[in-house]
mmCIF file of C-alpha atoms and ligand atoms in Angstrom:
data_model
loop_
_atom_site.group_PDB
_atom_site.id
_atom_site.type_symbol
_atom_site.label_atom_id
_atom_site.label_comp_id
_atom_site.label_asym_id
_atom_site.label_seq_id
_atom_site.Cartn_x
_atom_site.Cartn_y
_atom_site.Cartn_z
ATOM 1 C CA UNK A 1 82.755 181.257 85.293
ATOM 2 C CA UNK A 2 81.104 181.967 81.793
ATOM 3 C CA UNK A 3 82.437 184.647 79.569
ATOM 4 C CA UNK A 4 82.339 188.297 81.456
ATOM 5 C CA UNK A 5 81.598 190.832 78.845
ATOM 6 C CA UNK A 6 82.575 194.208 80.078
ATOM 7 C CA UNK A 7 82.928 197.902 79.440
ATOM 8 C CA UNK A 8 85.355 200.539 80.410
ATOM 9 C CA UNK A 9 84.408 204.116 81.254
ATOM 10 C CA UNK A 10 87.488 206.257 80.660
ATOM 11 C CA UNK A 11 90.452 205.460 78.541
ATOM 12 C CA UNK A 12 93.013 207.205 80.510
ATOM 13 C CA UNK A 13 95.899 204.948 82.068
ATOM 14 C CA UNK A 14 93.759 202.884 84.135
ATOM 15 C CA UNK A 15 91.115 202.424 81.469
ATOM 16 C CA UNK A 16 93.551 201.519 78.767
ATOM 17 C CA UNK A 17 95.749 199.089 80.988
ATOM 18 C CA UNK A 18 92.694 197.236 82.082
ATOM 19 C CA UNK A 19 91.714 196.822 78.274
ATOM 20 C CA UNK A 20 95.389 195.446 77.964
ATOM 21 C CA UNK A 21 95.512 193.174 81.030
ATOM 22 C CA UNK A 22 92.132 191.631 80.115
ATOM 23 C CA UNK A 23 93.811 190.217 77.181
ATOM 24 C CA UNK A 24 95.952 188.114 79.253
ATOM 25 C CA UNK A 25 93.319 186.750 81.565
ATOM 26 C CA UNK A 26 90.526 184.060 80.800
ATOM 27 C CA UNK A 27 86.769 184.652 80.649
ATOM 28 C CA UNK A 28 87.102 188.475 79.881
ATOM 29 C CA UNK A 29 85.591 190.251 76.937
ATOM 30 C CA UNK A 30 85.709 194.012 76.455
ATOM 31 C CA UNK A 31 82.573 195.021 74.551
ATOM 32 C CA UNK A 32 82.539 198.729 75.036
ATOM 33 C CA UNK A 33 84.602 201.736 76.249
ATOM 34 C CA UNK A 34 84.151 205.363 76.136
ATOM 35 C CA UNK A 35 86.048 208.600 76.704
ATOM 36 C CA UNK A 36 84.865 212.007 76.985
ATOM 37 C CA UNK A 37 84.402 212.421 73.028
ATOM 38 C CA UNK A 38 83.663 209.032 71.875
ATOM 39 C CA UNK A 39 82.330 205.574 72.479
ATOM 40 C CA UNK A 40 83.342 202.190 70.673
ATOM 41 C CA UNK A 41 80.931 199.299 71.078
ATOM 42 C CA UNK A 42 81.115 195.601 69.583
ATOM 43 C CA UNK A 43 79.256 192.920 71.479
ATOM 44 C CA UNK A 44 81.681 190.222 69.784
ATOM 45 C CA UNK A 45 84.710 191.922 71.342
ATOM 46 C CA UNK A 46 86.573 195.055 70.783
ATOM 47 C CA UNK A 47 89.841 194.851 68.915
ATOM 48 C CA UNK A 48 91.856 195.835 71.946
ATOM 49 C CA UNK A 49 95.270 196.241 70.094
ATOM 50 C CA UNK A 50 93.749 198.460 67.381
ATOM 51 C CA UNK A 51 91.946 200.612 70.258
ATOM 52 C CA UNK A 52 95.044 200.895 72.194
ATOM 53 C CA UNK A 53 97.183 201.845 69.315
ATOM 54 C CA UNK A 54 94.759 204.669 68.198
ATOM 55 C CA UNK A 55 94.273 206.108 71.476
ATOM 56 C CA UNK A 56 98.123 206.060 72.648
ATOM 57 C CA UNK A 57 99.080 209.479 74.029
ATOM 58 C CA UNK A 58 95.839 210.780 72.814
ATOM 59 C CA UNK A 59 94.478 213.806 74.538
ATOM 60 C CA UNK A 60 90.776 212.738 74.850
ATOM 61 C CA UNK A 61 91.751 209.637 76.932
ATOM 62 C CA UNK A 62 92.728 211.699 79.992
ATOM 63 C CA UNK A 63 91.281 215.108 80.438
ATOM 64 C CA UNK A 64 93.918 217.769 79.782
ATOM 65 C CA UNK A 65 92.594 219.868 82.740
ATOM 66 C CA UNK A 66 92.640 216.822 85.151
ATOM 67 C CA UNK A 67 89.133 216.410 85.719
ATOM 68 C CA UNK A 68 86.357 214.547 83.514
ATOM 69 C CA UNK A 69 83.886 217.352 84.445
ATOM 70 C CA UNK A 70 82.497 217.201 81.019
ATOM 71 C CA UNK A 71 81.617 213.658 81.597
ATOM 72 C CA UNK A 72 80.681 214.105 85.084
ATOM 73 C CA UNK A 73 78.558 217.088 84.788
ATOM 74 C CA UNK A 74 75.713 216.072 82.612
ATOM 75 C CA UNK A 75 76.843 212.578 81.159
ATOM 76 C CA UNK A 76 77.609 214.510 78.053
ATOM 77 C CA UNK A 77 81.426 215.246 76.548
ATOM 78 C CA UNK A 78 82.466 218.457 75.344
ATOM 79 C CA UNK A 79 82.275 217.509 71.742
ATOM 80 C CA UNK A 80 83.295 219.960 69.538
ATOM 81 C CA UNK A 81 80.654 219.975 66.820
ATOM 82 C CA UNK A 82 82.895 222.054 64.454
ATOM 83 C CA UNK A 83 85.421 219.396 63.995
ATOM 84 C CA UNK A 84 83.456 216.193 64.001
ATOM 85 C CA UNK A 85 79.913 216.854 64.260
ATOM 86 C CA UNK A 86 77.538 213.716 63.867
ATOM 87 C CA UNK A 87 80.133 211.168 64.559
ATOM 88 C CA UNK A 88 81.927 211.698 61.239
ATOM 89 C CA UNK A 89 85.568 211.428 62.016
ATOM 90 C CA UNK A 90 87.862 214.099 60.798
ATOM 91 C CA UNK A 91 91.503 212.730 60.724
ATOM 92 C CA UNK A 92 94.000 215.000 62.057
ATOM 93 C CA UNK A 93 91.335 216.324 64.407
ATOM 94 C CA UNK A 94 90.655 213.262 66.318
ATOM 95 C CA UNK A 95 91.184 212.675 69.952
ATOM 96 C CA UNK A 96 90.897 209.603 71.947
ATOM 97 C CA UNK A 97 88.296 206.634 70.948
ATOM 98 C CA UNK A 98 87.262 208.761 68.064
ATOM 99 C CA UNK A 99 90.741 208.129 66.532
ATOM 100 C CA UNK A 100 90.073 204.363 66.385
ATOM 101 C CA UNK A 101 88.346 202.672 63.624
ATOM 102 C CA UNK A 102 85.876 201.316 66.226
ATOM 103 C CA UNK A 103 85.092 204.633 67.756
ATOM 104 C CA UNK A 104 82.181 207.036 66.913
ATOM 105 C CA UNK A 105 81.821 210.647 68.374
ATOM 106 C CA UNK A 106 79.131 211.079 70.838
ATOM 107 C CA UNK A 107 78.198 213.855 73.119
ATOM 108 C CA UNK A 108 76.702 211.585 75.675
ATOM 109 C CA UNK A 109 79.412 208.689 76.184
ATOM 110 C CA UNK A 110 77.940 207.263 79.400
ATOM 111 C CA UNK A 111 74.387 207.315 78.216
ATOM 112 C CA UNK A 112 75.876 205.546 75.073
ATOM 113 C CA UNK A 113 77.080 202.793 77.182
ATOM 114 C CA UNK A 114 74.274 202.422 79.498
ATOM 115 C CA UNK A 115 72.171 202.018 76.450
ATOM 116 C CA UNK A 116 74.008 198.810 75.534
ATOM 117 C CA UNK A 117 74.017 197.620 79.250
ATOM 118 C CA UNK A 118 71.651 194.859 78.891
ATOM 119 C CA UNK A 119 74.449 193.026 77.148
ATOM 120 C CA UNK A 120 77.042 194.143 79.660
ATOM 121 C CA UNK A 121 77.912 192.029 82.577
ATOM 122 C CA UNK A 122 80.142 194.801 84.348
ATOM 123 C CA UNK A 123 81.451 198.084 83.899
ATOM 124 C CA UNK A 124 84.809 199.474 85.169
ATOM 125 C CA UNK A 125 84.580 203.153 86.187
ATOM 126 C CA UNK A 126 88.158 204.389 85.378
ATOM 127 C CA UNK A 127 87.448 208.099 85.689
ATOM 128 C CA UNK A 128 89.431 210.443 87.958
ATOM 129 C CA UNK A 129 87.241 211.327 90.761
ATOM 130 C CA UNK A 130 88.277 214.899 91.186
ATOM 131 C CA UNK A 131 84.653 215.711 92.073
ATOM 132 C CA UNK A 132 83.759 213.529 95.309
ATOM 133 C CA UNK A 133 80.405 212.658 94.022
ATOM 134 C CA UNK A 134 81.371 212.174 90.521
ATOM 135 C CA UNK A 135 81.341 208.107 90.719
ATOM 136 C CA UNK A 136 78.491 207.991 93.049
ATOM 137 C CA UNK A 137 76.468 209.959 90.509
ATOM 138 C CA UNK A 138 77.459 207.753 87.806
ATOM 139 C CA UNK A 139 76.441 204.756 89.720
ATOM 140 C CA UNK A 140 73.049 206.418 90.208
ATOM 141 C CA UNK A 141 72.577 206.900 86.384
ATOM 142 C CA UNK A 142 73.105 203.095 86.006
ATOM 143 C CA UNK A 143 70.453 202.213 88.683
ATOM 144 C CA UNK A 144 68.183 204.731 87.520
ATOM 145 C CA UNK A 145 68.348 203.245 83.969
ATOM 146 C CA UNK A 146 67.645 199.855 85.976
ATOM 147 C CA UNK A 147 71.044 198.390 85.050
ATOM 148 C CA UNK A 148 71.446 194.809 86.482
ATOM 149 C CA UNK A 149 75.142 194.103 86.501
ATOM 150 C CA UNK A 150 78.323 194.939 88.181
ATOM 151 C CA UNK A 151 79.861 198.439 88.525
ATOM 152 C CA UNK A 152 83.640 198.424 89.917
ATOM 153 C CA UNK A 153 85.658 201.441 90.593
ATOM 154 C CA UNK A 154 89.155 202.382 91.657
ATOM 155 C CA UNK A 155 88.466 205.507 93.616
ATOM 156 C CA UNK A 156 90.668 206.513 96.471
ATOM 157 C CA UNK A 157 88.792 208.887 98.834
ATOM 158 C CA UNK A 158 87.455 207.667 102.187
ATOM 159 C CA UNK A 159 84.567 210.199 102.047
ATOM 160 C CA UNK A 160 83.266 208.742 98.643
ATOM 161 C CA UNK A 161 82.209 205.465 100.376
ATOM 162 C CA UNK A 162 79.497 207.085 102.606
ATOM 163 C CA UNK A 163 78.040 208.594 99.309
ATOM 164 C CA UNK A 164 77.993 205.155 97.907
ATOM 165 C CA UNK A 165 76.295 203.853 100.819
ATOM 166 C CA UNK A 166 73.749 206.427 100.658
ATOM 167 C CA UNK A 167 72.741 205.152 97.273
ATOM 168 C CA UNK A 168 72.904 201.529 98.469
ATOM 169 C CA UNK A 169 69.193 200.989 98.291
ATOM 170 C CA UNK A 170 68.767 202.349 94.786
ATOM 171 C CA UNK A 171 71.704 200.372 93.886
ATOM 172 C CA UNK A 172 70.130 196.928 95.246
ATOM 173 C CA UNK A 173 66.601 197.777 93.820
ATOM 174 C CA UNK A 174 68.156 198.011 90.232
ATOM 175 C CA UNK A 175 70.105 194.752 90.923
ATOM 176 C CA UNK A 176 73.648 196.219 90.769
ATOM 177 C CA UNK A 177 76.689 194.730 92.675
ATOM 178 C CA UNK A 178 78.820 197.894 93.400
ATOM 179 C CA UNK A 179 82.713 196.899 94.110
ATOM 180 C CA UNK A 180 84.238 200.081 95.312
ATOM 181 C CA UNK A 181 87.927 201.032 95.859
ATOM 182 C CA UNK A 182 89.080 198.149 93.679
ATOM 183 C CA UNK A 183 92.548 199.131 92.455
ATOM 184 C CA UNK A 184 95.784 198.716 94.628
ATOM 185 C CA UNK A 185 95.020 201.022 97.696
ATOM 186 C CA UNK A 186 92.288 200.887 98.266
ATOM 187 C CA UNK A 187 91.717 197.442 96.862
ATOM 188 C CA UNK A 188 94.502 194.796 96.537
ATOM 189 C CA UNK A 189 96.530 195.968 99.895
ATOM 190 C CA UNK A 190 93.090 196.449 101.573
ATOM 191 C CA UNK A 191 92.294 192.979 100.797
ATOM 192 C CA UNK A 192 95.987 191.860 102.069
ATOM 193 C CA UNK A 193 95.228 193.730 105.142
ATOM 194 C CA UNK A 194 92.101 191.924 105.685
ATOM 195 C CA UNK A 195 93.887 188.607 105.281
ATOM 196 C CA UNK A 196 97.118 189.708 107.423
ATOM 197 C CA UNK A 197 94.485 190.276 110.165
ATOM 198 C CA UNK A 198 93.055 186.799 110.454
ATOM 199 C CA UNK A 199 95.979 185.886 113.006
ATOM 200 C CA UNK A 200 94.536 188.355 115.461
ATOM 201 C CA UNK A 201 91.440 188.670 117.728
ATOM 202 C CA UNK A 202 92.166 192.736 117.966
ATOM 203 C CA UNK A 203 93.847 194.750 115.173
ATOM 204 C CA UNK A 204 95.929 197.830 116.516
ATOM 205 C CA UNK A 205 97.050 199.231 113.379
ATOM 206 C CA UNK A 206 97.295 198.602 109.555
ATOM 207 C CA UNK A 207 100.104 200.524 107.945
ATOM 208 C CA UNK A 208 100.052 200.780 104.292
ATOM 209 C CA UNK A 209 103.389 202.082 102.387
ATOM 210 C CA UNK A 210 103.496 202.190 98.765
ATOM 211 C CA UNK A 211 106.426 202.655 96.071
ATOM 212 C CA UNK A 212 105.751 203.642 92.798
ATOM 213 C CA UNK A 213 108.396 204.309 89.756
ATOM 214 C CA UNK A 214 106.485 205.893 87.134
ATOM 215 C CA UNK A 215 109.170 207.289 84.502
ATOM 216 C CA UNK A 216 107.757 205.636 81.383
ATOM 217 C CA UNK A 217 104.263 205.508 82.465
ATOM 218 C CA UNK A 218 104.226 208.967 83.749
ATOM 219 C CA UNK A 219 102.261 210.365 80.526
ATOM 220 C CA UNK A 220 99.885 207.590 80.861
ATOM 221 C CA UNK A 221 99.216 208.252 84.556
ATOM 222 C CA UNK A 222 98.701 212.039 84.770
ATOM 223 C CA UNK A 223 95.426 211.909 86.207
ATOM 224 C CA UNK A 224 96.714 209.442 89.026
ATOM 225 C CA UNK A 225 99.470 211.988 89.806
ATOM 226 C CA UNK A 226 97.255 214.826 89.778
ATOM 227 C CA UNK A 227 94.969 212.862 92.259
ATOM 228 C CA UNK A 228 98.202 212.050 94.476
ATOM 229 C CA UNK A 229 99.330 215.840 94.568
ATOM 230 C CA UNK A 230 95.797 216.680 95.982
ATOM 231 C CA UNK A 231 97.071 214.702 99.243
ATOM 232 C CA UNK A 232 100.292 216.860 99.527
ATOM 233 C CA UNK A 233 100.353 219.486 102.473
ATOM 234 C CA UNK A 234 99.016 222.705 101.192
ATOM 235 C CA UNK A 235 97.079 220.976 98.390
ATOM 236 C CA UNK A 236 93.422 219.754 98.097
ATOM 237 C CA UNK A 237 91.396 218.400 95.561
ATOM 238 C CA UNK A 238 90.283 221.719 94.245
ATOM 239 C CA UNK A 239 93.562 223.231 94.307
ATOM 240 C CA UNK A 240 95.090 220.050 92.389
ATOM 241 C CA UNK A 241 92.175 220.054 89.900
ATOM 242 C CA UNK A 242 92.988 223.768 88.922
ATOM 243 C CA UNK A 243 96.540 223.481 88.585
ATOM 244 C CA UNK A 244 97.922 223.717 84.998
ATOM 245 C CA UNK A 245 100.300 221.012 83.544
ATOM 246 C CA UNK A 246 103.079 223.559 83.901
ATOM 247 C CA UNK A 247 102.340 224.074 87.584
ATOM 248 C CA UNK A 248 102.582 220.051 88.056
ATOM 249 C CA UNK A 249 105.812 220.192 86.381
ATOM 250 C CA UNK A 250 107.124 222.911 88.268
ATOM 251 C CA UNK A 251 106.022 221.030 91.614
ATOM 252 C CA UNK A 252 107.497 217.855 90.345
ATOM 253 C CA UNK A 253 110.753 219.699 89.675
ATOM 254 C CA UNK A 254 110.857 221.491 93.246
ATOM 255 C CA UNK A 255 110.556 217.752 94.790
ATOM 256 C CA UNK A 256 113.537 216.415 92.385
ATOM 257 C CA UNK A 257 110.724 214.162 90.773
ATOM 258 C CA UNK A 258 110.074 212.414 94.142
ATOM 259 C CA UNK A 259 107.049 213.105 96.086
ATOM 260 C CA UNK A 260 106.308 211.465 99.480
ATOM 261 C CA UNK A 261 102.801 211.378 101.032
ATOM 262 C CA UNK A 262 101.628 210.533 104.412
ATOM 263 C CA UNK A 263 98.141 210.052 105.997
ATOM 264 C CA UNK A 264 96.523 209.879 102.644
ATOM 265 C CA UNK A 265 92.656 210.023 102.728
ATOM 266 C CA UNK A 266 92.529 206.674 101.421
ATOM 267 C CA UNK A 267 89.427 204.545 101.986
ATOM 268 C CA UNK A 268 91.106 201.735 103.004
ATOM 269 C CA UNK A 269 90.453 202.913 106.218
ATOM 270 C CA UNK A 270 86.698 202.981 106.163
ATOM 271 C CA UNK A 271 86.704 199.896 104.021
ATOM 272 C CA UNK A 272 88.633 197.943 106.804
ATOM 273 C CA UNK A 273 86.384 199.487 109.330
ATOM 274 C CA UNK A 274 83.124 198.409 107.475
ATOM 275 C CA UNK A 275 84.553 194.757 107.210
ATOM 276 C CA UNK A 276 84.772 194.855 110.997
ATOM 277 C CA UNK A 277 88.666 194.559 111.004
ATOM 278 C CA UNK A 278 89.521 197.586 112.742
ATOM 279 C CA UNK A 279 88.855 201.248 113.379
ATOM 280 C CA UNK A 280 89.344 203.687 110.218
ATOM 281 C CA UNK A 281 91.456 205.848 112.334
ATOM 282 C CA UNK A 282 93.939 202.943 113.052
ATOM 283 C CA UNK A 283 94.698 202.740 109.194
ATOM 284 C CA UNK A 284 97.518 204.968 107.694
ATOM 285 C CA UNK A 285 98.240 205.057 104.038
ATOM 286 C CA UNK A 286 101.203 206.615 102.487
ATOM 287 C CA UNK A 287 103.953 206.153 99.872
ATOM 288 C CA UNK A 288 106.554 207.461 97.562
ATOM 289 C CA UNK A 289 105.957 208.379 94.153
ATOM 290 C CA UNK A 290 109.202 208.658 91.729
ATOM 291 C CA UNK A 291 108.332 209.980 88.378
ATOM 292 C CA UNK A 292 112.099 210.273 87.197
ATOM 293 C CA UNK A 293 112.491 206.412 87.663
ATOM 294 C CA UNK A 294 110.708 203.085 86.779
ATOM 295 C CA UNK A 295 112.268 201.643 90.022
ATOM 296 C CA UNK A 296 109.887 201.568 92.765
ATOM 297 C CA UNK A 297 111.578 204.095 95.549
ATOM 298 C CA UNK A 298 110.373 201.922 98.302
ATOM 299 C CA UNK A 299 109.132 198.375 98.739
ATOM 300 C CA UNK A 300 105.265 198.288 98.864
ATOM 301 C CA UNK A 301 103.986 196.775 102.112
ATOM 302 C CA UNK A 302 100.981 196.365 104.286
ATOM 303 C CA UNK A 303 101.654 195.730 107.844
ATOM 304 C CA UNK A 304 98.871 194.816 110.243
ATOM 305 C CA UNK A 305 99.805 194.753 113.957
ATOM 306 C CA UNK A 306 97.436 193.104 116.389
ATOM 307 C CA UNK A 307 96.735 190.717 119.271
ATOM 308 C CA UNK A 308 96.400 186.956 119.126
ATOM 309 C CA UNK A 309 93.829 185.037 120.979
ATOM 310 C CA UNK A 310 96.590 183.889 123.390
ATOM 311 C CA UNK A 311 97.742 187.302 124.284
ATOM 312 C CA UNK A 312 100.688 187.684 121.843
ATOM 313 C CA UNK A 313 101.292 191.087 119.808
ATOM 314 C CA UNK A 314 102.688 190.780 116.245
ATOM 315 C CA UNK A 315 102.927 192.281 113.091
ATOM 316 C CA UNK A 316 101.820 190.430 109.946
ATOM 317 C CA UNK A 317 103.413 191.876 106.963
ATOM 318 C CA UNK A 318 102.618 191.592 103.214
ATOM 319 C CA UNK A 319 104.880 192.680 100.703
ATOM 320 C CA UNK A 320 104.995 193.231 96.997
ATOM 321 C CA UNK A 321 108.018 192.699 94.998
ATOM 322 C CA UNK A 322 109.715 195.502 93.647
ATOM 323 C CA UNK A 323 109.546 193.948 90.100
ATOM 324 C CA UNK A 324 105.808 194.024 89.739
ATOM 325 C CA UNK A 325 104.626 197.449 88.619
ATOM 326 C CA UNK A 326 101.694 199.596 89.531
ATOM 327 C CA UNK A 327 99.986 198.831 86.407
ATOM 328 C CA UNK A 328 100.096 195.088 87.439
ATOM 329 C CA UNK A 329 98.965 195.885 90.810
ATOM 330 C CA UNK A 330 96.057 198.145 90.191
ATOM 331 C CA UNK A 331 94.516 196.582 86.652
ATOM 332 C CA UNK A 332 95.196 192.900 88.072
ATOM 333 C CA UNK A 333 93.245 193.130 91.018
ATOM 334 C CA UNK A 334 90.510 195.669 89.386
ATOM 335 C CA UNK A 335 89.827 192.885 86.972
ATOM 336 C CA UNK A 336 89.747 190.249 89.678
ATOM 337 C CA UNK A 337 87.184 192.068 91.719
ATOM 338 C CA UNK A 338 85.138 192.523 88.762
ATOM 339 C CA UNK A 339 84.918 188.973 88.247
ATOM 340 C CA UNK A 340 84.102 188.517 92.032
ATOM 341 C CA UNK A 341 81.442 191.161 91.393
ATOM 342 C CA UNK A 342 79.747 189.228 88.724
ATOM 343 C CA UNK A 343 79.997 186.047 90.804
ATOM 344 C CA UNK A 344 78.224 187.845 93.434
ATOM 345 C CA UNK A 345 75.724 189.419 91.140
ATOM 346 C CA UNK A 346 74.829 186.315 89.588
ATOM 347 C CA UNK A 347 74.233 184.887 93.021
ATOM 348 C CA UNK A 348 71.862 187.755 93.704
ATOM 349 C CA UNK A 349 74.041 189.725 95.948
ATOM 350 C CA UNK A 350 73.217 193.311 95.473
ATOM 351 C CA UNK A 351 74.659 196.423 96.968
ATOM 352 C CA UNK A 352 78.015 198.041 97.943
ATOM 353 C CA UNK A 353 81.079 195.759 98.604
ATOM 354 C CA UNK A 354 84.415 196.598 99.336
ATOM 355 C CA UNK A 355 87.728 194.931 98.890
ATOM 356 C CA UNK A 356 87.957 193.284 102.296
ATOM 357 C CA UNK A 357 84.381 192.036 101.615
ATOM 358 C CA UNK A 358 85.241 189.666 98.482
ATOM 359 C CA UNK A 359 88.022 187.330 97.666
ATOM 360 C CA UNK A 360 89.049 188.596 93.726
ATOM 361 C CA UNK A 361 88.810 186.122 91.057
ATOM 362 C CA UNK A 362 91.803 185.447 89.095
HETATM 363 C C1 IKT B 401 96.111 203.114 93.267
HETATM 364 O O1 IKT B 401 96.079 203.590 92.089
HETATM 365 O O2 IKT B 401 95.434 202.127 93.940
HETATM 366 C C2 IKT B 401 96.993 204.209 94.001
HETATM 367 C C3 IKT B 401 98.518 204.460 93.598
HETATM 368 C C4 IKT B 401 99.318 203.559 94.509
HETATM 369 C C5 IKT B 401 99.518 202.267 93.769
HETATM 370 C C6 IKT B 401 100.308 201.664 94.512
HETATM 371 C C7 IKT B 401 101.076 200.133 93.775
HETATM 372 C C8 IKT B 401 102.053 199.768 94.639
HETATM 373 C C9 IKT B 401 102.997 198.861 93.798
HETATM 374 O O3 IKT B 401 102.880 198.596 92.778
HETATM 375 O O4 IKT B 401 103.968 198.412 94.624
HETATM 376 C C10 IKT B 401 98.694 205.756 93.991
HETATM 377 C C11 IKT B 401 98.239 206.253 95.440
HETATM 378 N N1 IKT B 401 97.981 206.758 93.060
#
């Protein structure tokens, strides 16, 4: 495949690591990135090391309140006109991409990327989805601007897939190939379940059980942790979004740094049902997150139980090595699915695709 020019919306943990991982893969050129305050565009290829260094531990890369509402609501960012009006950088007051030599301040980061999108093959939406329809609305804006290319997201929640399906005609008309849920779960592990299911003529159950150790990666992944907290008993997406950082610290402290999740609303279920593999209700996702250790607290597995054509019942299990990090297992697949999206887009396949519909590129 020819060189793929891609953009990243959001420079939180996932956006930053996607840029980083792309440096280690063939055929990928990052040409644009944005966060809530700024945008960087270079069609010759961004200087990723400079961008990563400038945005490291930087507040605009991950919203402090855990939501990207500022981008989500109106496509604009809450730019502080008093600190850096008209895109003029003022050192010491910079945040996120604006701190990079390649960045400039903007009140309309997503629109600025859309304005460049004629020369962009694929856009990775790496923003927290703490408003369910946020990513679908971002997709809609690209379609309304008649973008022809690929959108990829790493969303988690099952209910969002229907919101994307509702917009499928609009996406098709524009020439968009939308690959949804293309991280680890949903994503990599959904794809693994689809492969493991091939031995069977009937699938009874899919069990996804993940382990993540996030001590050194914790700062970079605050958005993901907040999204996970919304799955705990007694919490939901609204309460998690409203929590202060101190409240999150308290909750983590109460659990001695280890959070366990069961029956998460993860889109692996509807995505496997959409691909004809099993009923959504037969898919279960859970896992363990340890924010005090980099070791995985449990081995990540996908177990698919079913019946073969000749009447045997069996369980095929796919296992990730404990040595591979969440960063590797989310961002590698996200870029792999991005490449698959481009391959399909160039072949004229438009619409909404899940990770069980496509084999990721490498
Ligand atoms: C995700 O980002 O896809 C979901 C996160 C779990 C990642 C699993 C990685 C497993 C591994 O590396 O072994 C979490 C639910 N936020």
